[in-house]
mmCIF file of C-alpha atoms in Angstrom:
data_model
loop_
_atom_site.group_PDB
_atom_site.id
_atom_site.type_symbol
_atom_site.label_atom_id
_atom_site.label_comp_id
_atom_site.label_asym_id
_atom_site.label_seq_id
_atom_site.Cartn_x
_atom_site.Cartn_y
_atom_site.Cartn_z
ATOM 1 C CA MET I 2 -23.645 5.947 4.834
ATOM 2 C CA ASN I 3 -22.489 3.152 2.643
ATOM 3 C CA ILE I 4 -19.078 1.667 2.737
ATOM 4 C CA ASP I 5 -17.414 -1.375 1.756
ATOM 5 C CA TYR I 6 -15.971 -2.514 5.278
ATOM 6 C CA LEU I 7 -16.590 -1.638 8.892
ATOM 7 C CA ILE I 8 -13.559 -2.391 11.122
ATOM 8 C CA VAL I 9 -14.039 -2.805 14.684
ATOM 9 C CA GLY I 10 -11.076 -1.613 16.671
ATOM 10 C CA GLN I 11 -7.983 0.655 15.763
ATOM 11 C CA GLY I 12 -5.326 -1.442 17.373
ATOM 12 C CA LEU I 13 -2.693 -2.796 15.234
ATOM 13 C CA ALA I 14 -4.723 -5.382 13.554
ATOM 14 C CA GLY I 15 -7.522 -2.728 12.723
ATOM 15 C CA SER I 16 -5.045 0.003 11.640
ATOM 16 C CA ILE I 17 -3.060 -2.300 9.190
ATOM 17 C CA LEU I 18 -6.165 -4.079 7.484
ATOM 18 C CA SER I 19 -7.857 -0.904 6.996
ATOM 19 C CA TYR I 20 -4.755 0.543 5.222
ATOM 20 C CA GLN I 21 -4.222 -2.391 3.007
ATOM 21 C CA LEU I 22 -8.255 -2.079 2.159
ATOM 22 C CA LEU I 23 -7.967 1.489 1.247
ATOM 23 C CA LYS I 24 -4.938 0.787 -0.820
ATOM 24 C CA ARG I 25 -6.987 -1.305 -2.867
ATOM 25 C CA GLY I 26 -9.593 1.485 -3.230
ATOM 26 C CA LYS I 27 -12.075 -0.049 -0.671
ATOM 27 C CA ARG I 28 -14.478 2.277 1.494
ATOM 28 C CA ILE I 29 -13.940 1.893 5.056
ATOM 29 C CA MET I 30 -14.959 3.076 8.422
ATOM 30 C CA VAL I 31 -13.385 2.301 12.036
ATOM 31 C CA VAL I 32 -15.165 2.150 15.104
ATOM 32 C CA ASP I 33 -12.874 2.521 18.069
ATOM 33 C CA ASP I 34 -13.326 3.632 21.598
ATOM 34 C CA PRO I 35 -10.222 5.742 22.318
ATOM 35 C CA GLN I 36 -10.675 5.283 26.220
ATOM 36 C CA LEU I 37 -10.579 1.338 25.903
ATOM 37 C CA GLN I 38 -7.429 -0.043 27.097
ATOM 38 C CA SER I 39 -5.274 -1.578 24.146
ATOM 39 C CA SER I 40 -2.557 -3.968 24.355
ATOM 40 C CA SER I 41 -0.882 -2.519 21.085
ATOM 41 C CA ASN I 42 -0.243 0.817 22.791
ATOM 42 C CA VAL I 43 2.101 -0.881 25.433
ATOM 43 C CA ALA I 44 3.577 -3.890 23.344
ATOM 44 C CA ALA I 45 7.337 -3.791 22.703
ATOM 45 C CA GLY I 46 6.720 -4.078 18.944
ATOM 46 C CA LEU I 47 9.491 -6.596 18.452
ATOM 47 C CA PHE I 48 10.489 -8.450 15.084
ATOM 48 C CA ASN I 49 12.871 -11.148 15.332
ATOM 49 C CA PRO I 50 13.391 -13.868 13.152
ATOM 50 C CA ILE I 51 14.989 -16.301 15.663
ATOM 51 C CA THR I 52 12.716 -16.896 18.529
ATOM 52 C CA GLY I 53 12.225 -19.071 21.999
ATOM 53 C CA LYS I 54 14.552 -20.805 23.991
ATOM 54 C CA LYS I 55 15.445 -23.155 21.703
ATOM 55 C CA MET I 56 16.365 -20.247 19.047
ATOM 56 C CA VAL I 57 14.277 -21.424 16.016
ATOM 57 C CA LYS I 58 13.208 -19.655 13.350
ATOM 58 C CA THR I 59 10.143 -18.099 13.408
ATOM 59 C CA TRP I 60 7.100 -19.539 11.794
ATOM 60 C CA LEU I 61 6.868 -18.226 8.248
ATOM 61 C CA ALA I 62 10.065 -16.337 8.688
ATOM 62 C CA ASP I 63 11.108 -16.440 4.744
ATOM 63 C CA ASP I 64 7.556 -14.775 3.843
ATOM 64 C CA LEU I 65 7.273 -12.314 6.700
ATOM 65 C CA PHE I 66 10.391 -10.648 7.294
ATOM 66 C CA PRO I 67 11.488 -9.086 3.866
ATOM 67 C CA GLN I 68 7.866 -8.151 3.395
ATOM 68 C CA LEU I 69 7.332 -6.547 6.906
ATOM 69 C CA ILE I 70 10.197 -3.921 6.561
ATOM 70 C CA ASN I 71 8.748 -2.940 3.043
ATOM 71 C CA PHE I 72 5.221 -2.612 4.332
ATOM 72 C CA TYR I 73 6.103 -0.491 7.437
ATOM 73 C CA GLY I 74 8.393 1.938 5.371
ATOM 74 C CA GLU I 75 5.460 2.283 3.004
ATOM 75 C CA LEU I 76 3.133 3.351 5.668
ATOM 76 C CA GLU I 77 5.796 5.603 7.226
ATOM 77 C CA HIS I 78 6.009 7.365 4.265
ATOM 78 C CA PHE I 79 2.076 7.296 3.764
ATOM 79 C CA LEU I 80 1.828 8.834 7.163
ATOM 80 C CA ASN I 81 4.708 11.145 7.298
ATOM 81 C CA ALA I 82 5.921 9.486 10.354
ATOM 82 C CA ARG I 83 8.888 7.516 11.973
ATOM 83 C CA PHE I 84 8.171 4.396 13.754
ATOM 84 C CA LEU I 85 10.004 1.522 12.214
ATOM 85 C CA TYR I 86 13.417 0.926 13.691
ATOM 86 C CA GLN I 87 15.663 -1.755 12.180
ATOM 87 C CA LYS I 88 18.247 -2.833 14.878
ATOM 88 C CA PRO I 89 20.376 -6.028 15.540
ATOM 89 C CA ILE I 90 19.156 -8.363 17.939
ATOM 90 C CA TYR I 91 21.813 -9.840 19.975
ATOM 91 C CA ARG I 92 21.310 -13.287 21.497
ATOM 92 C CA PRO I 93 24.210 -14.737 23.806
ATOM 93 C CA PHE I 94 24.782 -18.682 23.747
ATOM 94 C CA THR I 95 24.455 -20.092 27.054
ATOM 95 C CA SER I 96 26.951 -23.039 26.654
ATOM 96 C CA PHE I 97 29.725 -24.234 24.006
ATOM 97 C CA ALA I 98 27.229 -26.900 22.968
ATOM 98 C CA GLU I 99 24.759 -24.215 21.924
ATOM 99 C CA GLN I 100 27.539 -22.286 20.327
ATOM 100 C CA ASN I 101 28.589 -25.281 18.387
ATOM 101 C CA GLU I 102 25.098 -25.987 17.368
ATOM 102 C CA TRP I 103 24.526 -22.545 15.849
ATOM 103 C CA ILE I 104 28.174 -22.774 13.897
ATOM 104 C CA ALA I 105 26.391 -25.848 12.260
ATOM 105 C CA LYS I 106 23.102 -24.221 11.912
ATOM 106 C CA SER I 107 24.770 -21.078 10.349
ATOM 107 C CA ALA I 108 25.800 -22.870 7.254
ATOM 108 C CA ASP I 109 22.304 -23.903 6.412
ATOM 109 C CA PRO I 110 21.130 -21.188 3.505
ATOM 110 C CA THR I 111 17.769 -21.031 4.718
ATOM 111 C CA ARG I 112 19.053 -19.502 8.037
ATOM 112 C CA GLN I 113 22.120 -17.316 6.583
ATOM 113 C CA LYS I 114 19.982 -14.163 5.658
ATOM 114 C CA PHE I 115 18.930 -13.744 9.068
ATOM 115 C CA ILE I 116 22.380 -13.794 10.683
ATOM 116 C CA GLN I 117 24.545 -11.109 10.633
ATOM 117 C CA LYS I 118 27.087 -12.494 12.670
ATOM 118 C CA ASN I 119 28.061 -15.707 14.692
ATOM 119 C CA HIS I 120 29.928 -14.284 17.545
ATOM 120 C CA HIS I 121 32.413 -17.236 18.989
ATOM 121 C CA THR I 122 33.399 -15.148 21.832
ATOM 122 C CA SER I 123 32.055 -12.256 24.046
ATOM 123 C CA ALA I 124 30.643 -9.497 21.731
ATOM 124 C CA TYR I 125 28.857 -7.278 24.349
ATOM 125 C CA GLY I 126 30.536 -8.352 27.604
ATOM 126 C CA ASP I 127 30.404 -4.748 28.818
ATOM 127 C CA PHE I 128 26.831 -4.841 28.956
ATOM 128 C CA VAL I 129 25.463 -8.278 29.410
ATOM 129 C CA TYR I 130 26.922 -11.889 30.361
ATOM 130 C CA ASP I 131 27.754 -13.365 27.085
ATOM 131 C CA ALA I 132 30.885 -15.577 27.973
ATOM 132 C CA PHE I 133 30.386 -18.059 25.063
ATOM 133 C CA GLY I 134 29.527 -15.315 22.356
ATOM 134 C CA GLY I 135 26.004 -15.196 20.785
ATOM 135 C CA LEU I 136 24.127 -14.833 17.608
ATOM 136 C CA GLU I 137 23.422 -11.346 16.076
ATOM 137 C CA LEU I 138 20.575 -11.131 13.709
ATOM 138 C CA ASN I 139 19.428 -9.268 10.653
ATOM 139 C CA PHE I 140 15.653 -8.576 9.607
ATOM 140 C CA SER I 141 15.129 -7.639 13.439
ATOM 141 C CA GLY I 142 14.138 -4.514 15.313
ATOM 142 C CA TYR I 143 10.968 -2.936 16.479
ATOM 143 C CA VAL I 144 7.994 -1.246 15.613
ATOM 144 C CA ASP I 145 6.930 2.009 17.834
ATOM 145 C CA ILE I 146 3.264 0.921 17.739
ATOM 146 C CA ALA I 147 1.784 3.555 19.967
ATOM 147 C CA THR I 148 3.255 6.342 17.399
ATOM 148 C CA LEU I 149 1.993 4.329 14.416
ATOM 149 C CA LEU I 150 -1.515 4.026 15.803
ATOM 150 C CA LYS I 151 -1.401 7.757 16.948
ATOM 151 C CA GLU I 152 -0.392 8.785 13.549
ATOM 152 C CA TYR I 153 -2.988 6.393 11.651
ATOM 153 C CA ARG I 154 -5.694 7.598 13.888
ATOM 154 C CA ALA I 155 -5.268 11.250 13.092
ATOM 155 C CA PHE I 156 -5.270 10.303 9.407
ATOM 156 C CA LEU I 157 -8.617 8.776 9.805
ATOM 157 C CA ARG I 158 -9.667 11.635 11.856
ATOM 158 C CA ARG I 159 -8.794 13.913 9.191
ATOM 159 C CA GLU I 160 -10.684 11.605 6.363
ATOM 160 C CA GLN I 161 -13.779 11.161 8.548
ATOM 161 C CA MET I 162 -13.158 7.408 8.603
ATOM 162 C CA ILE I 163 -13.395 7.087 12.130
ATOM 163 C CA VAL I 164 -16.202 6.741 14.854
ATOM 164 C CA GLU I 165 -14.543 7.308 18.285
ATOM 165 C CA GLU I 166 -17.034 5.362 20.446
ATOM 166 C CA ALA I 167 -17.511 2.083 21.850
ATOM 167 C CA PHE I 168 -18.853 -0.496 19.426
ATOM 168 C CA GLU I 169 -22.540 -1.690 20.381
ATOM 169 C CA GLU I 170 -22.751 -5.159 19.179
ATOM 170 C CA GLU I 171 -26.510 -4.965 20.019
ATOM 171 C CA LYS I 172 -26.664 -2.345 17.432
ATOM 172 C CA LEU I 173 -25.200 -4.555 14.389
ATOM 173 C CA THR I 174 -27.741 -6.205 12.228
ATOM 174 C CA ILE I 175 -26.468 -8.832 9.616
ATOM 175 C CA PHE I 176 -28.226 -9.406 6.346
ATOM 176 C CA ASP I 177 -27.616 -12.044 3.936
ATOM 177 C CA ASP I 178 -26.053 -9.306 1.515
ATOM 178 C CA SER I 179 -24.975 -6.391 3.896
ATOM 179 C CA ALA I 180 -24.577 -5.339 7.397
ATOM 180 C CA GLN I 181 -26.081 -2.434 9.317
ATOM 181 C CA TYR I 182 -24.568 -0.445 12.159
ATOM 182 C CA LYS I 183 -26.821 2.585 13.143
ATOM 183 C CA HIS I 184 -26.518 4.610 10.290
ATOM 184 C CA ILE I 185 -23.827 2.752 8.594
ATOM 185 C CA GLU I 186 -24.427 0.349 5.930
ATOM 186 C CA ALA I 187 -21.288 -2.084 4.879
ATOM 187 C CA GLU I 188 -20.829 -4.893 2.771
ATOM 188 C CA ALA I 189 -18.981 -6.641 5.832
ATOM 189 C CA VAL I 190 -17.946 -6.213 9.210
ATOM 190 C CA VAL I 191 -14.693 -7.321 10.289
ATOM 191 C CA TYR I 192 -13.896 -7.570 14.205
ATOM 192 C CA CYS I 193 -10.302 -6.501 14.745
ATOM 193 C CA ASP I 194 -10.593 -5.598 18.565
ATOM 194 C CA GLY I 195 -7.793 -7.849 20.014
ATOM 195 C CA PRO I 196 -8.847 -9.597 23.298
ATOM 196 C CA PHE I 197 -12.365 -8.076 23.193
ATOM 197 C CA SER I 198 -13.379 -10.216 20.479
ATOM 198 C CA GLU I 199 -13.719 -12.751 22.955
ATOM 199 C CA GLU I 200 -16.285 -10.700 24.965
ATOM 200 C CA LYS I 201 -18.478 -10.572 21.830
ATOM 201 C CA SER I 202 -21.348 -13.122 21.089
ATOM 202 C CA HIS I 203 -20.463 -13.591 17.540
ATOM 203 C CA PHE I 204 -17.163 -14.890 18.163
ATOM 204 C CA SER I 205 -16.940 -16.002 21.778
ATOM 205 C CA TRP I 206 -16.782 -19.467 20.807
ATOM 206 C CA LEU I 207 -13.518 -19.301 19.337
ATOM 207 C CA PRO I 208 -10.495 -20.709 21.717
ATOM 208 C CA PHE I 209 -8.628 -17.295 22.491
ATOM 209 C CA ARG I 210 -6.290 -17.711 25.204
ATOM 210 C CA ARG I 211 -5.762 -14.424 26.696
ATOM 211 C CA VAL I 212 -1.928 -13.608 27.876
ATOM 212 C CA LYS I 213 -1.101 -11.095 30.195
ATOM 213 C CA GLY I 214 2.201 -9.380 29.806
ATOM 214 C CA GLU I 215 4.082 -6.869 32.040
ATOM 215 C CA ILE I 216 7.025 -4.826 30.994
ATOM 216 C CA LEU I 217 9.502 -2.789 32.906
ATOM 217 C CA ILE I 218 10.822 0.820 31.458
ATOM 218 C CA ILE I 219 14.138 1.679 32.587
ATOM 219 C CA GLU I 220 17.002 4.354 32.096
ATOM 220 C CA PRO I 221 20.179 2.718 31.874
ATOM 221 C CA ASN I 222 23.395 4.797 32.700
ATOM 222 C CA GLU I 223 24.660 4.092 29.127
ATOM 223 C CA GLN I 224 23.439 3.948 25.774
ATOM 224 C CA ILE I 225 22.640 0.355 24.592
ATOM 225 C CA PRO I 226 23.854 -0.382 21.161
ATOM 226 C CA VAL I 227 21.740 -3.395 20.237
ATOM 227 C CA ILE I 228 18.684 -5.116 21.448
ATOM 228 C CA PHE I 229 19.666 -8.047 24.044
ATOM 229 C CA ASN I 230 17.382 -11.098 23.795
ATOM 230 C CA ARG I 231 17.849 -14.336 26.174
ATOM 231 C CA GLY I 232 15.097 -15.172 28.592
ATOM 232 C CA ILE I 233 14.159 -11.484 28.468
ATOM 233 C CA PHE I 234 14.498 -8.504 26.104
ATOM 234 C CA ILE I 235 16.336 -5.242 26.564
ATOM 235 C CA LEU I 236 15.040 -2.854 24.042
ATOM 236 C CA PRO I 237 16.763 0.052 23.662
ATOM 237 C CA LEU I 238 14.366 3.211 22.604
ATOM 238 C CA GLU I 239 15.036 6.495 21.008
ATOM 239 C CA ASN I 240 14.367 8.544 23.924
ATOM 240 C CA GLY I 241 17.345 6.852 26.027
ATOM 241 C CA TYR I 242 14.888 4.544 27.934
ATOM 242 C CA CYS I 243 14.722 0.854 27.313
ATOM 243 C CA LYS I 244 11.645 -1.552 27.338
ATOM 244 C CA VAL I 245 12.671 -4.702 29.365
ATOM 245 C CA GLY I 246 9.920 -7.822 29.060
ATOM 246 C CA SER I 247 8.209 -9.891 29.210
ATOM 247 C CA THR I 248 6.260 -11.783 31.589
ATOM 248 C CA TYR I 249 3.509 -14.385 30.657
ATOM 249 C CA ASP I 250 0.506 -15.005 32.747
ATOM 250 C CA TRP I 251 -2.499 -17.106 31.703
ATOM 251 C CA GLU I 252 -4.057 -16.878 35.096
ATOM 252 C CA ASP I 253 -4.142 -13.120 35.889
ATOM 253 C CA THR I 254 -5.726 -11.443 32.777
ATOM 254 C CA SER I 255 -6.612 -7.942 34.661
ATOM 255 C CA TRP I 256 -4.762 -4.991 33.028
ATOM 256 C CA ASP I 257 -3.120 -4.152 36.252
ATOM 257 C CA VAL I 258 0.667 -4.274 37.007
ATOM 258 C CA THR I 259 1.767 -6.362 39.757
ATOM 259 C CA GLU I 260 4.561 -6.624 42.134
ATOM 260 C CA LYS I 261 5.125 -10.127 41.568
ATOM 261 C CA SER I 262 5.893 -9.578 37.889
ATOM 262 C CA GLY I 263 7.862 -6.297 38.297
ATOM 263 C CA MET I 264 9.911 -8.524 40.927
ATOM 264 C CA GLU I 265 10.539 -11.249 38.210
ATOM 265 C CA LEU I 266 11.533 -9.092 35.381
ATOM 266 C CA LYS I 267 14.221 -7.051 37.663
ATOM 267 C CA GLY I 268 15.526 -10.611 38.525
ATOM 268 C CA LYS I 269 16.091 -11.580 35.494
ATOM 269 C CA LEU I 270 17.474 -8.444 34.197
ATOM 270 C CA ASP I 271 19.869 -8.400 37.127
ATOM 271 C CA ALA I 272 21.253 -11.774 36.164
ATOM 272 C CA PHE I 273 21.673 -10.787 32.772
ATOM 273 C CA PHE I 274 22.476 -6.910 32.427
ATOM 274 C CA LYS I 275 25.566 -5.518 33.653
ATOM 275 C CA LYS I 276 24.858 -1.858 33.673
ATOM 276 C CA THR I 277 23.365 0.170 36.393
ATOM 277 C CA TYR I 278 19.782 1.589 35.873
ATOM 278 C CA LYS I 279 16.610 3.344 37.100
ATOM 279 C CA ILE I 280 13.167 1.923 36.891
ATOM 280 C CA ILE I 281 10.875 4.598 35.450
ATOM 281 C CA ASP I 282 7.651 2.451 35.106
ATOM 282 C CA GLN I 283 5.679 -0.620 34.607
ATOM 283 C CA VAL I 284 3.067 -1.544 32.214
ATOM 284 C CA ALA I 285 0.782 -4.334 31.186
ATOM 285 C CA GLY I 286 -1.195 -5.456 28.675
ATOM 286 C CA ILE I 287 -3.196 -8.373 27.248
ATOM 287 C CA ARG I 288 -2.175 -10.428 24.163
ATOM 288 C CA PRO I 289 -5.118 -11.653 21.967
ATOM 289 C CA ALA I 290 -3.344 -15.394 21.696
ATOM 290 C CA THR I 291 -5.157 -18.148 20.542
ATOM 291 C CA LEU I 292 -5.218 -22.076 21.660
ATOM 292 C CA ASP I 293 -2.829 -23.359 18.964
ATOM 293 C CA ARG I 294 -0.897 -19.882 18.510
ATOM 294 C CA ARG I 295 -2.326 -19.299 15.254
ATOM 295 C CA PRO I 296 -4.280 -16.273 14.012
ATOM 296 C CA PHE I 297 -8.080 -16.030 13.559
ATOM 297 C CA MET I 298 -9.135 -15.114 9.956
ATOM 298 C CA GLY I 299 -12.277 -15.768 8.240
ATOM 299 C CA THR I 300 -15.969 -15.678 8.138
ATOM 300 C CA HIS I 301 -18.603 -16.206 10.765
ATOM 301 C CA PRO I 302 -19.879 -20.040 10.229
ATOM 302 C CA VAL I 303 -23.492 -18.851 9.813
ATOM 303 C CA LEU I 304 -23.300 -14.892 9.378
ATOM 304 C CA LYS I 305 -21.459 -14.579 6.110
ATOM 305 C CA ARG I 306 -20.955 -10.619 6.410
ATOM 306 C CA LEU I 307 -19.396 -10.966 9.546
ATOM 307 C CA LEU I 308 -15.451 -11.649 9.849
ATOM 308 C CA ILE I 309 -12.480 -11.650 12.150
ATOM 309 C CA PHE I 310 -8.999 -10.749 11.546
ATOM 310 C CA ASN I 311 -7.645 -11.302 15.091
ATOM 311 C CA GLY I 312 -5.451 -13.477 17.545
ATOM 312 C CA PHE I 313 -2.009 -12.424 16.497
ATOM 313 C CA GLY I 314 -0.458 -12.755 19.824
ATOM 314 C CA THR I 315 2.999 -11.806 20.613
ATOM 315 C CA LYS I 316 4.276 -11.662 16.888
ATOM 316 C CA GLY I 317 1.404 -9.630 15.790
ATOM 317 C CA VAL I 318 4.077 -6.806 14.411
ATOM 318 C CA SER I 319 5.573 -9.641 12.211
ATOM 319 C CA LEU I 320 2.624 -11.306 11.139
ATOM 320 C CA MET I 321 -0.128 -8.768 10.121
ATOM 321 C CA PRO I 322 1.472 -7.310 7.157
ATOM 322 C CA TYR I 323 1.431 -10.897 5.576
ATOM 323 C CA PHE I 324 -1.824 -11.905 6.795
ATOM 324 C CA SER I 325 -3.463 -8.887 6.055
ATOM 325 C CA GLU I 326 -2.472 -8.984 2.301
ATOM 326 C CA LYS I 327 -3.905 -12.636 2.495
ATOM 327 C CA PHE I 328 -7.004 -11.506 4.126
ATOM 328 C CA CYS I 329 -7.892 -8.639 1.455
ATOM 329 C CA ASN I 330 -7.187 -11.153 -1.188
ATOM 330 C CA PHE I 331 -9.705 -13.503 0.185
ATOM 331 C CA LEU I 332 -12.364 -10.504 0.927
ATOM 332 C CA ILE I 333 -11.919 -8.983 -2.458
ATOM 333 C CA TYR I 334 -11.115 -11.765 -4.941
ATOM 334 C CA GLY I 335 -12.249 -14.812 -3.125
ATOM 335 C CA LYS I 336 -8.865 -16.456 -2.588
ATOM 336 C CA GLU I 337 -8.402 -19.249 -0.021
ATOM 337 C CA LEU I 338 -7.175 -18.138 3.421
ATOM 338 C CA PRO I 339 -4.094 -19.970 4.709
ATOM 339 C CA PHE I 340 -5.276 -23.292 6.305
ATOM 340 C CA GLU I 341 -3.495 -22.509 9.754
ATOM 341 C CA ALA I 342 -4.867 -19.138 10.134
ATOM 342 C CA ASN I 343 -8.764 -19.968 8.904
ATOM 343 C CA ILE I 344 -11.027 -20.115 11.597
ATOM 344 C CA ASN I 345 -13.196 -23.071 9.732
ATOM 345 C CA ARG I 346 -10.372 -25.162 11.635
ATOM 346 C CA TYR I 347 -12.552 -24.509 14.780
ATOM 347 C CA PHE I 348 -16.327 -24.646 13.396
ATOM 348 C CA SER I 349 -16.855 -27.873 15.368
ATOM 349 C CA LEU I 350 -16.864 -25.484 18.484
ATOM 350 C CA TYR I 351 -19.470 -23.238 17.219
#
């Protein structure tokens, strides 16, 4: 079988990149083990233009957010499925000083489009503690990643574009002008397998920094009107449940849930959320984060038919539509990759 690109992994990165390549008329095949644990399937899928404790604008926000709404809407239409949910995120202020700071910041034209309303008094006091008001954001919401991946896998199956088995790296041979994997001959192979790329011999030298995250699934006694985000997020889902998260653990990178993280999340939730609720479940995933919190994209320093598209961490939903387009332009037209994401910044480690 002759194809253009063999994609290793059908998480969010592999799905988005393979779709972008198909749009450009390329022949692809995806190799993915359906039994393999995937952080994409348990991730909250939030996209949020104002993030962090200091409430700063997300890296590349002006480029990312208008594009991601269009991209996921287009993919919904292609798959005839619903997984994009645009929903305001409400971030309560913690003090009058922070409130005043954001009154000034709201006048900045580069921030105005991301702000739906700057509340100077409590806006959702029936639900959360917000005595100082808060910031209500535009270009925010979540992607139901599990549904996206399920529907995209069904498409790949129908079109016979997926091999559902574990990728066996020892059966991959890289030549100067092509790559061979079992019966498949490809122009190039792209690793999109999240934290598992770190276990592959060809990219184990890259400074991945796996981060475990755990999330609670709760059933509140009342429907939640917006996404709340301050210290933790409370994300209302279409089925009436909410996702609450997330923890960050750089030491324990197992896929197991822990009582410690469950108690941490419950403690933060009870200090922030006023409604009663029932805990339904607790899930864990391993984020494919990187040392400098920037993606890993580009060509292996020696094997020129071997590439990687990975390392998007907690902001993968926001980053991948934009960077997958950049990566396709690099693959197909030879355009330069953004410096911050190009793995050549770490070639000295090889």
